[in-house]
């Protein structure tokens, strides 16, 4: 099927494509709003956008289809993913509703809106169907046609969108910029401050005193056998993922001593026997 | 000569300004200055009078326009004067009696440390009263009307350290306000009806207005007259006004100011002539007050209050006469002038008695004073004879004319009014004889004052007796003079005059008048001359007790207006609190409550706001589809 | 097949995206849902372009992509700076603008 043909006819191939990909697009959209994790939402949305790009192509908007993939899926969605990773997983991801009645109102409004919109489209007399073949071929192609319009009829709007983009870029920088109000302290100053404040000056003790438990989540034991939290890294400490091995270790120690005693006693017996 | 008219008002006004603003350096000479300026005003009045006599009857009215006070399109408030025969009569009465009372006050107020202020107020009163009678439009008349009200208030409450005086002043002021409201409403109706309030145009164009409008104006003017002249139902203030110094009672509350109502009605004769209903009400008010005042006068033991009741009653005569229309106007004014003489004389006599009796006013504590105060006795006696209508004296002529005119009204009305006036004449004779007997005859019933000083009755100084003598001369001669010098012809060009159709001959009426007078005197003699007068008033009949309380007028006012007003105010406050505040506060609470609930929608969650936006979009789509479907 | 089906698909995708904006709390996922809605619009534009036989719809879709790119840059920067300040990427945690 040639490109021109796709512009003004709806072949059965396109119908097939529409029904299959349309369903997928709807599923993606629903997944966007129903997925618990923002990352999954973003990926679902990216999928929906790619399908939309295909639909653009099917509708004869070749330039837009490509731009949709490059700009939306390629740039914007990646930006979203970066932000999701920057912000991290938060409690906001919970799907539990906190505002009373919000979900019901949203459902009612959504249903009403959708039904009205569809009813409106159904009522409109959209019988005319010209196809884009003539328009696209008038200047030799879809991109040429768009270019002709952008640089003639819509040139002012185009220039203004340029200004808008610049402004948006500057705005984003201003919004995320944090002004440093004082000189950064040197390492020397930092260490002097630490000594002055009497905080832990030498390196923190290493975890896992015994080889059997030489792991980051096992606290080192103090001389009396109790675990020292200082030896475990902060993250694990906050998560409460410290493995307490003190009683086990003491038992092991006792067993070790007993074994060494037995060994030593046997040796002594052997020594006495040889003597 | 026209230019002198303004001086009539201006001279006493200047006196008031000097005396009230001059300060203490005028304390020694202020009373002389005040008297001099009042006398100057009288002299100017005499000069104008002489000039007026020289003109023909229809050419006597003079006008002087000073300036336009408020020139606004149709609304032209002129400061302009009109001096015609009616005004002239009043000018002479006011400035003449006023001057005499100024002289009298020099002696009477000798020991009062605020005498300068007193004379300032008196001058202010004279100026305002002259302005009232000289105004050529109702608005300026209203100005003078309020001016005399102010002077009256200031002078009734002159001894403001006495709570009774202060209260009486307030009462007089408040009751007068009710009447003043009537005058202002009348002026407003005039302006909307006639487009002006100058006497000339208004009175000339009464034919253009409807009967209802004229009746309304007439009734409103009558209300004003009732307030100022102490007629029922606005009469309650006059008795209490006697709290003021006696010269004030003589000048303001007997001779001049209280007659302003009569002046107003006579001045508006054309309006009343065209509104018979209003006229009828005027006569009814006059007749009722006539009897009311007379009955109150019979029961009072306070000499000044008895005279105040008498004043009320005599003004009732005048109002009645004024309500009779052209047959009565002239006699109303005539009685007004003679009454001005004899009532002022009587009050000055009462003041002289009080002067000699440690300011005692209770007649039951007088008695046998004729030997101690011969001049007062004679002048008071002449005034007494004049008021009861003793043949030949001034009251005889003027009252007799009014009684005649009342009968001449004709029909049943005429008979009723005539009988009432005759009855009034009898009661007048009765209560005045009572005053006379209790004061000057019988045994001494003197009592020590609060400080234990026994009274030493003595004749008053010359500054007081001379005015009394002059007023007594007026009381004796004025009536006869008016009768024979042609008072009717003098006033006729202003007020008009008509002979009624009396069912009785003039001689019959005169005989009846004299007869009822003799009966009244006889009854009083039987009760107070033949028997000793008890020092403590007996309990008396129900009527007597009611009359002592001014026929329950204050109780009525209190029950109806004070209590009613209080209840009205309370209910209004209740309505304000419950209904008005309820609505206001309820609205606020509703808004507040609604806001409190709506506020919960603002929970700060962006997602909730997003739902509302989304819902709104859905509604927009629905609306669009709906519009397309339609 | 009638190309109108593409429009129905776009409507469904848009609605799903909108519902996701309403029910998800993770700001990043919410943002993804916004992108999904934008893409649904783009699909509609492209379909309209084909139906009307001119390229203006594609131009609009192209501009939408550019604007979306700018929006993503700024939006993600905002999410990062909010996360730095509040240690949370939940849109519900930023709910101080209330009474």
PDB file of C-alpha atoms in Angstrom, chain B residues 247-382:
ATOM      1  CA  UNK B 247     -44.335  92.218  83.393  1.00  0.00           C
ATOM      2  CA  UNK B 248     -43.762  89.415  80.930  1.00  0.00           C
ATOM      3  CA  UNK B 249     -47.133  87.951  81.761  1.00  0.00           C
ATOM      4  CA  UNK B 250     -48.679  91.361  81.249  1.00  0.00           C
ATOM      5  CA  UNK B 251     -46.984  92.185  77.961  1.00  0.00           C
ATOM      6  CA  UNK B 252     -46.550  88.884  76.235  1.00  0.00           C
ATOM      7  CA  UNK B 253     -49.072  86.529  77.767  1.00  0.00           C
ATOM      8  CA  UNK B 254     -51.930  88.982  78.093  1.00  0.00           C
ATOM      9  CA  UNK B 255     -51.671  92.039  75.880  1.00  0.00           C
ATOM     10  CA  UNK B 256     -49.739  91.237  72.756  1.00  0.00           C
ATOM     11  CA  UNK B 257     -48.178  87.939  71.799  1.00  0.00           C
ATOM     12  CA  UNK B 258     -51.117  85.720  72.655  1.00  0.00           C
ATOM     13  CA  UNK B 259     -53.277  87.893  70.446  1.00  0.00           C
ATOM     14  CA  UNK B 260     -51.089  87.124  67.441  1.00  0.00           C
ATOM     15  CA  UNK B 261     -53.447  84.288  66.566  1.00  0.00           C
ATOM     16  CA  UNK B 262     -56.329  86.738  66.311  1.00  0.00           C
ATOM     17  CA  UNK B 263     -54.170  88.947  64.110  1.00  0.00           C
ATOM     18  CA  UNK B 264     -53.348  86.002  61.871  1.00  0.00           C
ATOM     19  CA  UNK B 265     -56.995  85.095  61.399  1.00  0.00           C
ATOM     20  CA  UNK B 266     -58.107  88.674  60.799  1.00  0.00           C
ATOM     21  CA  UNK B 267     -55.192  89.252  58.442  1.00  0.00           C
ATOM     22  CA  UNK B 268     -56.198  86.158  56.468  1.00  0.00           C
ATOM     23  CA  UNK B 269     -59.829  87.287  56.436  1.00  0.00           C
ATOM     24  CA  UNK B 270     -60.215  86.649  52.717  1.00  0.00           C
ATOM     25  CA  UNK B 271     -59.175  83.047  53.085  1.00  0.00           C
ATOM     26  CA  UNK B 272     -61.594  82.419  55.931  1.00  0.00           C
ATOM     27  CA  UNK B 273     -64.391  84.275  54.184  1.00  0.00           C
ATOM     28  CA  UNK B 274     -64.007  81.837  51.303  1.00  0.00           C
ATOM     29  CA  UNK B 275     -63.880  78.787  53.582  1.00  0.00           C
ATOM     30  CA  UNK B 276     -67.039  78.649  55.725  1.00  0.00           C
ATOM     31  CA  UNK B 277     -66.132  75.275  57.159  1.00  0.00           C
ATOM     32  CA  UNK B 278     -62.894  76.637  58.547  1.00  0.00           C
ATOM     33  CA  UNK B 279     -64.781  79.628  59.895  1.00  0.00           C
ATOM     34  CA  UNK B 280     -67.195  77.376  61.710  1.00  0.00           C
ATOM     35  CA  UNK B 281     -64.318  75.535  63.338  1.00  0.00           C
ATOM     36  CA  UNK B 282     -62.835  78.883  64.355  1.00  0.00           C
ATOM     37  CA  UNK B 283     -66.026  79.904  66.126  1.00  0.00           C
ATOM     38  CA  UNK B 284     -66.294  76.512  67.826  1.00  0.00           C
ATOM     39  CA  UNK B 285     -62.715  76.759  69.064  1.00  0.00           C
ATOM     40  CA  UNK B 286     -63.359  80.287  70.301  1.00  0.00           C
ATOM     41  CA  UNK B 287     -66.584  79.312  72.090  1.00  0.00           C
ATOM     42  CA  UNK B 288     -65.041  76.250  73.745  1.00  0.00           C
ATOM     43  CA  UNK B 289     -61.984  78.173  74.889  1.00  0.00           C
ATOM     44  CA  UNK B 290     -64.116  81.011  76.113  1.00  0.00           C
ATOM     45  CA  UNK B 291     -65.935  78.740  78.567  1.00  0.00           C
ATOM     46  CA  UNK B 292     -62.851  76.632  79.284  1.00  0.00           C
ATOM     47  CA  UNK B 293     -60.742  79.595  80.317  1.00  0.00           C
ATOM     48  CA  UNK B 294     -63.558  81.098  82.338  1.00  0.00           C
ATOM     49  CA  UNK B 295     -64.176  77.893  84.297  1.00  0.00           C
ATOM     50  CA  UNK B 296     -60.453  77.475  84.979  1.00  0.00           C
ATOM     51  CA  UNK B 297     -60.305  81.105  86.072  1.00  0.00           C
ATOM     52  CA  UNK B 298     -63.035  80.477  88.652  1.00  0.00           C
ATOM     53  CA  UNK B 299     -61.134  77.726  90.419  1.00  0.00           C
ATOM     54  CA  UNK B 300     -57.598  79.073  90.575  1.00  0.00           C
ATOM     55  CA  UNK B 301     -56.307  80.532  93.814  1.00  0.00           C
ATOM     56  CA  UNK B 302     -53.089  81.740  92.225  1.00  0.00           C
ATOM     57  CA  UNK B 303     -53.897  85.317  91.165  1.00  0.00           C
ATOM     58  CA  UNK B 304     -51.781  85.136  88.026  1.00  0.00           C
ATOM     59  CA  UNK B 305     -53.214  81.829  86.970  1.00  0.00           C
ATOM     60  CA  UNK B 306     -56.722  83.122  87.517  1.00  0.00           C
ATOM     61  CA  UNK B 307     -55.840  86.032  85.263  1.00  0.00           C
ATOM     62  CA  UNK B 308     -54.283  83.616  82.777  1.00  0.00           C
ATOM     63  CA  UNK B 309     -57.550  81.699  82.622  1.00  0.00           C
ATOM     64  CA  UNK B 310     -59.274  85.001  82.057  1.00  0.00           C
ATOM     65  CA  UNK B 311     -56.878  85.816  79.252  1.00  0.00           C
ATOM     66  CA  UNK B 312     -57.614  82.510  77.597  1.00  0.00           C
ATOM     67  CA  UNK B 313     -61.302  83.190  77.889  1.00  0.00           C
ATOM     68  CA  UNK B 314     -61.092  86.735  76.497  1.00  0.00           C
ATOM     69  CA  UNK B 315     -58.996  85.567  73.562  1.00  0.00           C
ATOM     70  CA  UNK B 316     -61.678  82.978  73.039  1.00  0.00           C
ATOM     71  CA  UNK B 317     -64.067  85.900  72.589  1.00  0.00           C
ATOM     72  CA  UNK B 318     -61.751  87.408  70.002  1.00  0.00           C
ATOM     73  CA  UNK B 319     -61.296  84.165  68.096  1.00  0.00           C
ATOM     74  CA  UNK B 320     -65.017  83.603  68.148  1.00  0.00           C
ATOM     75  CA  UNK B 321     -65.549  87.098  66.798  1.00  0.00           C
ATOM     76  CA  UNK B 322     -62.922  86.536  64.123  1.00  0.00           C
ATOM     77  CA  UNK B 323     -64.694  83.344  63.138  1.00  0.00           C
ATOM     78  CA  UNK B 324     -67.921  85.235  62.595  1.00  0.00           C
ATOM     79  CA  UNK B 325     -66.538  86.774  59.431  1.00  0.00           C
ATOM     80  CA  UNK B 326     -66.886  90.390  58.391  1.00  0.00           C
ATOM     81  CA  UNK B 327     -69.464  91.018  61.084  1.00  0.00           C
ATOM     82  CA  UNK B 328     -66.902  90.160  63.747  1.00  0.00           C
ATOM     83  CA  UNK B 329     -63.395  91.062  62.542  1.00  0.00           C
ATOM     84  CA  UNK B 330     -63.525  94.652  63.632  1.00  0.00           C
ATOM     85  CA  UNK B 331     -64.865  93.769  67.050  1.00  0.00           C
ATOM     86  CA  UNK B 332     -62.298  91.081  67.531  1.00  0.00           C
ATOM     87  CA  UNK B 333     -59.582  93.692  67.032  1.00  0.00           C
ATOM     88  CA  UNK B 334     -61.417  96.202  69.143  1.00  0.00           C
ATOM     89  CA  UNK B 335     -61.746  93.749  71.997  1.00  0.00           C
ATOM     90  CA  UNK B 336     -58.118  92.841  71.480  1.00  0.00           C
ATOM     91  CA  UNK B 337     -57.025  96.410  72.012  1.00  0.00           C
ATOM     92  CA  UNK B 338     -59.253  97.116  75.014  1.00  0.00           C
ATOM     93  CA  UNK B 339     -58.257  93.749  76.463  1.00  0.00           C
ATOM     94  CA  UNK B 340     -54.642  94.750  75.929  1.00  0.00           C
ATOM     95  CA  UNK B 341     -55.226  97.749  78.140  1.00  0.00           C
ATOM     96  CA  UNK B 342     -57.218  96.263  80.973  1.00  0.00           C
ATOM     97  CA  UNK B 343     -55.549  92.879  81.110  1.00  0.00           C
ATOM     98  CA  UNK B 344     -52.097  94.472  81.099  1.00  0.00           C
ATOM     99  CA  UNK B 345     -53.331  96.764  83.846  1.00  0.00           C
ATOM    100  CA  UNK B 346     -54.675  93.820  85.837  1.00  0.00           C
ATOM    101  CA  UNK B 347     -51.423  91.912  85.507  1.00  0.00           C
ATOM    102  CA  UNK B 348     -49.401  94.933  86.498  1.00  0.00           C
ATOM    103  CA  UNK B 349     -51.692  95.308  89.480  1.00  0.00           C
ATOM    104  CA  UNK B 350     -51.130  91.669  90.374  1.00  0.00           C
ATOM    105  CA  UNK B 351     -47.405  92.266  90.065  1.00  0.00           C
ATOM    106  CA  UNK B 352     -47.692  95.258  92.333  1.00  0.00           C
ATOM    107  CA  UNK B 353     -49.553  93.166  94.929  1.00  0.00           C
ATOM    108  CA  UNK B 354     -46.942  90.418  94.763  1.00  0.00           C
ATOM    109  CA  UNK B 355     -44.262  93.073  95.048  1.00  0.00           C
ATOM    110  CA  UNK B 356     -45.794  94.154  98.357  1.00  0.00           C
ATOM    111  CA  UNK B 357     -46.617  90.659  99.629  1.00  0.00           C
ATOM    112  CA  UNK B 358     -43.237  88.903  99.441  1.00  0.00           C
ATOM    113  CA  UNK B 359     -44.067  87.447  96.031  1.00  0.00           C
ATOM    114  CA  UNK B 360     -47.039  85.546  97.455  1.00  0.00           C
ATOM    115  CA  UNK B 361     -49.433  84.571  94.669  1.00  0.00           C
ATOM    116  CA  UNK B 362     -52.118  82.698  96.588  1.00  0.00           C
ATOM    117  CA  UNK B 363     -55.169  84.930  96.830  1.00  0.00           C
ATOM    118  CA  UNK B 364     -56.331  83.073  99.908  1.00  0.00           C
ATOM    119  CA  UNK B 365     -53.418  84.644 101.722  1.00  0.00           C
ATOM    120  CA  UNK B 366     -54.307  88.178 100.663  1.00  0.00           C
ATOM    121  CA  UNK B 367     -57.345  90.063 101.898  1.00  0.00           C
ATOM    122  CA  UNK B 368     -58.038  93.638 102.934  1.00  0.00           C
ATOM    123  CA  UNK B 369     -55.303  95.095 100.824  1.00  0.00           C
ATOM    124  CA  UNK B 370     -57.273  98.100  99.600  1.00  0.00           C
ATOM    125  CA  UNK B 371     -56.110 100.302 102.465  1.00  0.00           C
ATOM    126  CA  UNK B 372     -52.453  99.432 102.030  1.00  0.00           C
ATOM    127  CA  UNK B 373     -52.241  99.754  98.284  1.00  0.00           C
ATOM    128  CA  UNK B 374     -54.662 102.492  97.283  1.00  0.00           C
ATOM    129  CA  UNK B 375     -53.261 103.185  93.827  1.00  0.00           C
ATOM    130  CA  UNK B 376     -53.065  99.524  92.987  1.00  0.00           C
ATOM    131  CA  UNK B 377     -56.577  99.051  94.305  1.00  0.00           C
ATOM    132  CA  UNK B 378     -58.020 101.826  92.175  1.00  0.00           C
ATOM    133  CA  UNK B 379     -56.214 100.875  88.971  1.00  0.00           C
ATOM    134  CA  UNK B 380     -56.902  97.167  89.464  1.00  0.00           C
ATOM    135  CA  UNK B 381     -60.508  98.008  90.246  1.00  0.00           C
ATOM    136  CA  UNK B 382     -60.898 100.021  87.048  1.00  0.00           C
TER     137      UNK B 382
END
